[in-house]
């Protein structure tokens, strides 16, 4: 490929997959169907792009690196089914894709994985599912349950909106250059309807952030500025519990209390 001269750019989190067994396994996991509306973030040199395209009628890819985008345009010059968007996925308006059953995939640049996830969650109503390679540590945090050390803001915010599944680990040797840590494949499936009724997204963000600002604190102390002890107790939550032992539904309950209190004091 023309892009073989390309030197991996750290600032774009470039670790290119070369292990064909792993590539095949990822594509099989995505299980593309001919008419699916798949968008790949960060196609790089096309490791996943080529096998995906074989199974699809149409594929959109988003690549920020102008040299890689140019190489893709050259390498796929005769391929009408591929649309290359040379842009930053973080600034892309996913409403600009006409379909509402988007499947988003990618071996995501590790340095912006979390912001990309949050950006995509804003478009959850148009997204059918997302399959990503991320650092294993991040996948563990996304999928962690209450009571677990990794359970925190990311677990709650993602699990509120999506079903999460950690699928398999990918070792550093599968990439060039090799990253320093293990990676893992995660599948996120946005819930068609929210699991719990949430009055206000911002309130959930605030309550979750404050609850975990000091993990060792009880919820009563961590939320002192936001909710009083009686309100927490009346919501059916023990004020002396720590954030890491609360379920996603408890955070939604607390966020709703906070939101109603704010409205009533306006
Ligand atoms: N998919 C390829 C593979 O598996 O070999 C490349 C994966 S590499 C980890 C991440 C890719 O995302 C790189 O091609 C990088 O240039 C691209 N990228 C980085 N930041 C991006 C952004 N903000 N928007 C779109 N693409 C980005």
Tab-separated table of C-alpha atoms and ligand atoms in Angstrom:
chain	number	residue	atom	x	y	z
A	1	UNK	CA	0.000	0.000	0.000
A	2	UNK	CA	1.138	3.551	-0.666
A	3	UNK	CA	0.627	4.381	2.986
A	4	UNK	CA	3.355	1.974	4.116
A	5	UNK	CA	5.764	4.911	4.293
A	6	UNK	CA	3.500	6.607	6.747
A	7	UNK	CA	5.137	7.147	10.147
A	8	UNK	CA	2.708	6.593	13.000
A	9	UNK	CA	1.648	9.897	14.517
A	10	UNK	CA	1.423	9.829	18.277
A	11	UNK	CA	-0.825	12.856	18.447
A	12	UNK	CA	-3.463	10.940	16.477
A	13	UNK	CA	-3.109	7.809	18.624
A	14	UNK	CA	-1.964	5.712	15.685
A	15	UNK	CA	-1.421	2.008	16.348
A	16	UNK	CA	-2.151	0.056	13.198
A	17	UNK	CA	-3.545	-3.474	13.329
A	18	UNK	CA	-1.554	-6.018	11.347
A	19	UNK	CA	-2.633	-9.352	12.872
A	20	UNK	CA	-4.993	-10.884	10.297
A	21	UNK	CA	-6.542	-13.308	12.801
A	22	UNK	CA	-7.476	-10.449	15.115
A	23	UNK	CA	-8.715	-8.311	12.214
A	24	UNK	CA	-10.954	-11.169	11.067
A	25	UNK	CA	-12.208	-11.745	14.581
A	26	UNK	CA	-13.158	-8.078	14.969
A	27	UNK	CA	-14.956	-8.038	11.628
A	28	UNK	CA	-16.788	-11.271	12.513
A	29	UNK	CA	-17.800	-9.713	15.820
A	30	UNK	CA	-19.199	-6.668	14.019
A	31	UNK	CA	-20.934	-9.145	11.678
A	32	UNK	CA	-21.680	-6.589	8.934
A	33	UNK	CA	-24.788	-7.218	6.866
A	34	UNK	CA	-24.869	-5.929	3.291
A	35	UNK	CA	-27.342	-3.091	3.922
A	36	UNK	CA	-26.016	-1.990	7.311
A	37	UNK	CA	-25.150	1.684	7.745
A	38	UNK	CA	-21.662	1.368	9.139
A	39	UNK	CA	-19.371	4.292	9.957
A	40	UNK	CA	-15.756	3.537	10.785
A	41	UNK	CA	-13.870	6.056	12.919
A	42	UNK	CA	-10.121	6.210	12.203
A	43	UNK	CA	-9.674	3.798	9.270
A	44	UNK	CA	-5.930	4.511	9.223
A	45	UNK	CA	-4.369	2.307	6.550
A	46	UNK	CA	-7.573	0.374	6.082
A	47	UNK	CA	-6.919	-2.756	8.184
A	48	UNK	CA	-10.616	-3.048	9.092
A	49	UNK	CA	-11.911	-0.999	6.183
A	50	UNK	CA	-11.047	-3.536	3.465
A	51	UNK	CA	-12.649	-6.606	5.064
A	52	UNK	CA	-15.676	-4.546	6.136
A	53	UNK	CA	-16.133	-3.196	2.642
A	54	UNK	CA	-16.130	-6.715	1.204
A	55	UNK	CA	-19.369	-7.391	3.035
A	56	UNK	CA	-21.096	-4.030	2.561
A	57	UNK	CA	-22.978	-2.112	-0.044
A	58	UNK	CA	-21.719	1.177	1.406
A	59	UNK	CA	-19.191	2.245	4.042
A	60	UNK	CA	-18.462	5.687	5.529
A	61	UNK	CA	-15.100	6.313	7.172
A	62	UNK	CA	-13.845	9.322	9.132
A	63	UNK	CA	-10.097	10.007	9.173
A	64	UNK	CA	-8.426	13.121	10.588
A	65	UNK	CA	-4.928	12.497	9.211
A	66	UNK	CA	-4.719	14.095	5.770
A	67	UNK	CA	-1.921	11.796	4.561
A	68	UNK	CA	-3.844	8.665	5.536
A	69	UNK	CA	-7.036	10.045	4.021
A	70	UNK	CA	-5.116	10.745	0.785
A	71	UNK	CA	-3.655	7.218	0.789
A	72	UNK	CA	-7.127	5.741	1.295
A	73	UNK	CA	-8.433	7.804	-1.628
A	74	UNK	CA	-5.631	6.411	-3.789
A	75	UNK	CA	-5.906	2.826	-2.614
A	76	UNK	CA	-9.676	2.738	-2.934
A	77	UNK	CA	-9.821	4.970	-6.030
A	78	UNK	CA	-12.161	2.662	-7.931
A	79	UNK	CA	-14.309	1.850	-4.965
A	80	UNK	CA	-17.576	3.743	-5.217
A	81	UNK	CA	-18.997	2.102	-2.098
A	82	UNK	CA	-16.499	3.869	0.183
A	83	UNK	CA	-17.039	7.476	1.344
A	84	UNK	CA	-14.025	9.041	3.003
A	85	UNK	CA	-14.694	11.992	5.312
A	86	UNK	CA	-11.434	13.780	6.059
A	87	UNK	CA	-12.343	15.401	9.342
A	88	UNK	CA	-12.176	15.234	13.133
A	89	UNK	CA	-14.750	12.725	14.416
A	90	UNK	CA	-15.076	14.824	17.557
A	91	UNK	CA	-16.483	17.746	15.595
A	92	UNK	CA	-18.611	15.725	13.249
A	93	UNK	CA	-22.367	16.150	13.389
A	94	UNK	CA	-23.640	12.575	13.175
A	95	UNK	CA	-27.113	13.946	12.413
A	96	UNK	CA	-25.687	14.652	8.966
A	97	UNK	CA	-25.939	10.926	8.198
A	98	UNK	CA	-29.447	10.347	6.974
A	99	UNK	CA	-30.052	6.982	8.665
A	100	UNK	CA	-31.186	6.305	12.190
A	101	UNK	CA	-29.777	2.810	12.573
A	102	UNK	CA	-26.086	3.686	12.398
A	103	UNK	CA	-23.492	1.125	13.399
A	104	UNK	CA	-20.297	2.846	14.528
A	105	UNK	CA	-17.058	0.887	14.644
A	106	UNK	CA	-13.357	1.538	14.999
A	107	UNK	CA	-10.013	0.912	16.543
A	108	UNK	CA	-10.197	4.230	18.351
A	109	UNK	CA	-7.252	6.542	18.982
A	110	UNK	CA	-6.568	5.993	22.686
A	111	UNK	CA	-5.911	9.656	23.452
A	112	UNK	CA	-9.435	10.783	22.569
A	113	UNK	CA	-11.471	7.620	23.213
A	114	UNK	CA	-13.485	9.021	26.112
A	115	UNK	CA	-14.421	12.322	24.398
A	116	UNK	CA	-15.455	10.379	21.273
A	117	UNK	CA	-17.691	8.105	23.365
A	118	UNK	CA	-19.374	11.096	24.997
A	119	UNK	CA	-19.737	12.824	21.640
A	120	UNK	CA	-21.418	9.714	20.192
A	121	UNK	CA	-23.748	9.291	23.174
A	122	UNK	CA	-25.371	12.573	22.133
A	123	UNK	CA	-26.514	10.829	18.943
A	124	UNK	CA	-27.594	7.617	20.697
A	125	UNK	CA	-31.093	7.780	19.226
A	126	UNK	CA	-29.676	7.337	15.730
A	127	UNK	CA	-27.217	4.624	16.703
A	128	UNK	CA	-28.021	0.930	16.618
A	129	UNK	CA	-24.731	-0.237	18.101
A	130	UNK	CA	-21.048	0.597	18.479
A	131	UNK	CA	-18.106	-1.822	18.456
A	132	UNK	CA	-14.776	-0.365	19.462
A	133	UNK	CA	-11.256	-1.367	20.280
A	134	UNK	CA	-10.132	0.617	23.303
A	135	UNK	CA	-7.476	0.304	25.955
A	136	UNK	CA	-8.492	-2.635	28.142
A	137	UNK	CA	-8.380	-0.445	31.228
A	138	UNK	CA	-10.999	1.844	29.680
A	139	UNK	CA	-13.210	-1.102	28.685
A	140	UNK	CA	-12.970	-2.376	32.268
A	141	UNK	CA	-14.107	1.009	33.562
A	142	UNK	CA	-16.985	1.218	31.074
A	143	UNK	CA	-18.262	-2.257	31.977
A	144	UNK	CA	-17.585	-2.205	35.753
A	145	UNK	CA	-20.414	-2.945	38.161
A	146	UNK	CA	-21.042	-1.257	41.488
A	147	UNK	CA	-18.751	-2.442	44.247
A	148	UNK	CA	-15.876	-2.804	41.782
A	149	UNK	CA	-12.747	-0.635	41.986
A	150	UNK	CA	-13.093	0.444	38.349
A	151	UNK	CA	-16.725	1.500	38.789
A	152	UNK	CA	-17.074	5.251	38.364
A	153	UNK	CA	-18.314	8.143	36.262
A	154	UNK	CA	-17.636	6.458	32.949
A	155	UNK	CA	-19.420	3.213	33.953
A	156	UNK	CA	-22.542	5.063	35.047
A	157	UNK	CA	-22.794	7.552	32.210
A	158	UNK	CA	-22.287	4.869	29.533
A	159	UNK	CA	-24.415	2.196	31.230
A	160	UNK	CA	-27.288	4.615	31.714
A	161	UNK	CA	-27.559	4.955	27.927
A	162	UNK	CA	-26.216	1.636	26.647
A	163	UNK	CA	-25.970	-2.080	27.206
A	164	UNK	CA	-22.267	-2.791	27.511
A	165	UNK	CA	-20.352	-5.966	26.694
A	166	UNK	CA	-16.626	-6.529	27.025
A	167	UNK	CA	-15.841	-9.068	24.297
A	168	UNK	CA	-12.159	-10.003	24.067
A	169	UNK	CA	-8.650	-8.797	24.765
A	170	UNK	CA	-6.136	-7.873	22.067
A	171	UNK	CA	-2.444	-8.040	22.915
A	172	UNK	CA	0.018	-5.245	21.977
A	173	UNK	CA	1.766	-7.491	19.396
A	174	UNK	CA	-1.263	-7.219	17.097
A	175	UNK	CA	-0.355	-3.574	16.321
A	176	UNK	CA	2.438	-1.581	14.691
A	177	UNK	CA	3.735	0.227	16.635
A	178	UNK	CA	2.746	-1.848	19.672
A	179	UNK	CA	1.006	0.062	22.423
A	180	UNK	CA	2.310	-0.429	25.970
A	181	UNK	CA	-0.904	-1.925	27.310
A	182	UNK	CA	-3.577	-4.479	26.403
A	183	UNK	CA	-6.579	-3.452	24.338
A	184	UNK	CA	-10.083	-4.900	24.357
A	185	UNK	CA	-13.158	-4.963	22.173
A	186	UNK	CA	-16.323	-3.513	23.633
A	187	UNK	CA	-19.835	-3.464	22.218
A	188	UNK	CA	-22.210	-0.686	23.252
A	189	UNK	CA	-25.879	-0.936	22.344
A	190	UNK	CA	-27.927	2.173	23.126
A	191	UNK	CA	-31.199	1.351	24.890
A	192	UNK	CA	-34.118	2.149	22.580
A	193	UNK	CA	-35.906	3.555	25.642
A	194	UNK	CA	-34.154	4.784	28.767
A	195	UNK	CA	-34.055	2.162	31.494
A	196	UNK	CA	-34.935	4.731	34.167
A	197	UNK	CA	-36.794	8.005	33.812
A	198	UNK	CA	-34.245	10.839	34.024
A	199	UNK	CA	-35.530	14.425	34.329
A	200	UNK	CA	-32.338	16.169	33.305
A	201	UNK	CA	-29.068	14.894	31.823
A	202	UNK	CA	-26.985	17.761	33.327
A	203	UNK	CA	-28.194	16.896	36.834
A	204	UNK	CA	-27.037	13.302	36.383
A	205	UNK	CA	-23.627	14.519	35.219
A	206	UNK	CA	-23.276	16.784	38.258
A	207	UNK	CA	-24.461	14.208	40.801
A	208	UNK	CA	-22.216	11.473	39.405
A	209	UNK	CA	-19.201	13.780	39.186
A	210	UNK	CA	-19.613	15.042	42.746
A	211	UNK	CA	-20.359	11.587	44.169
A	212	UNK	CA	-17.052	10.269	42.847
A	213	UNK	CA	-15.001	13.427	43.459
A	214	UNK	CA	-13.683	11.714	46.582
A	215	UNK	CA	-14.439	8.036	46.420
A	216	UNK	CA	-13.911	7.411	50.114
A	217	UNK	CA	-16.548	9.929	51.178
A	218	UNK	CA	-20.091	8.933	52.057
A	219	UNK	CA	-22.742	10.123	49.658
A	220	UNK	CA	-24.053	12.467	52.377
A	221	UNK	CA	-20.713	14.283	52.543
A	222	UNK	CA	-19.914	14.164	48.854
A	223	UNK	CA	-23.299	15.646	47.932
A	224	UNK	CA	-23.540	18.089	50.873
A	225	UNK	CA	-23.779	21.116	48.605
A	226	UNK	CA	-26.412	19.520	46.405
A	227	UNK	CA	-28.812	17.385	48.481
A	228	UNK	CA	-29.532	17.239	52.184
A	229	UNK	CA	-29.438	14.051	54.163
A	230	UNK	CA	-33.225	13.813	54.592
A	231	UNK	CA	-33.811	14.070	50.845
A	232	UNK	CA	-31.290	11.301	50.215
A	233	UNK	CA	-32.887	9.110	52.883
A	234	UNK	CA	-36.426	9.812	51.628
A	235	UNK	CA	-35.314	8.734	48.157
A	236	UNK	CA	-34.614	5.317	49.668
A	237	UNK	CA	-30.823	5.645	49.673
A	238	UNK	CA	-28.723	5.264	52.823
A	239	UNK	CA	-26.744	8.539	53.211
A	240	UNK	CA	-23.766	6.719	54.710
A	241	UNK	CA	-23.181	4.607	51.603
A	242	UNK	CA	-20.250	5.350	49.264
A	243	UNK	CA	-20.705	6.190	45.598
A	244	UNK	CA	-19.040	2.978	44.453
A	245	UNK	CA	-21.833	0.971	46.102
A	246	UNK	CA	-24.719	2.774	44.417
A	247	UNK	CA	-26.397	1.369	41.304
A	248	UNK	CA	-27.010	3.340	38.098
A	249	UNK	CA	-30.701	3.567	39.103
A	250	UNK	CA	-29.705	5.176	42.449
A	251	UNK	CA	-27.769	7.904	40.646
A	252	UNK	CA	-30.785	8.566	38.453
A	253	UNK	CA	-32.971	8.842	41.575
A	254	UNK	CA	-30.524	11.296	43.179
A	255	UNK	CA	-30.234	13.303	39.954
A	256	UNK	CA	-34.043	13.561	39.746
A	257	UNK	CA	-34.220	14.774	43.387
A	258	UNK	CA	-31.570	17.371	42.654
A	259	UNK	CA	-33.307	18.539	39.502
A	260	UNK	CA	-36.717	18.875	41.219
A	261	UNK	CA	-35.146	20.746	44.095
A	262	UNK	CA	-33.465	23.164	41.660
A	263	UNK	CA	-36.732	23.808	39.833
A	264	UNK	CA	-38.622	24.364	43.073
A	265	UNK	CA	-36.136	26.899	44.372
A	266	UNK	CA	-36.163	28.985	41.188
B	1	LIG	N1	-8.230	1.425	11.961
B	1	LIG	C1	-6.785	1.424	11.815
B	1	LIG	C2	-6.235	0.096	12.278
B	1	LIG	O1	-6.936	-0.593	13.047
B	1	LIG	O2	-5.102	-0.218	11.918
B	1	LIG	C3	-6.132	2.599	12.566
B	1	LIG	C4	-6.395	2.674	14.043
B	1	LIG	S1	-5.452	3.900	14.910
B	1	LIG	C5	-5.509	3.267	16.555
B	1	LIG	C6	-6.547	5.301	15.070
B	1	LIG	C7	-6.894	6.030	13.795
B	1	LIG	O3	-7.765	7.131	14.123
B	1	LIG	C8	-5.715	6.643	13.067
B	1	LIG	O4	-5.838	6.406	11.689
B	1	LIG	C9	-5.832	8.150	13.356
B	1	LIG	O5	-5.254	8.965	12.377
B	1	LIG	C10	-7.334	8.316	13.443
B	1	LIG	N2	-7.780	9.457	14.261
B	1	LIG	C11	-7.173	9.992	15.342
B	1	LIG	N3	-7.899	10.997	15.855
B	1	LIG	C12	-9.000	11.099	15.069
B	1	LIG	C13	-10.131	11.968	15.073
B	1	LIG	N4	-10.267	12.915	16.003
B	1	LIG	N5	-11.082	11.820	14.116
B	1	LIG	C14	-10.939	10.849	13.155
B	1	LIG	N6	-9.884	10.004	13.115
B	1	LIG	C15	-8.938	10.118	14.056
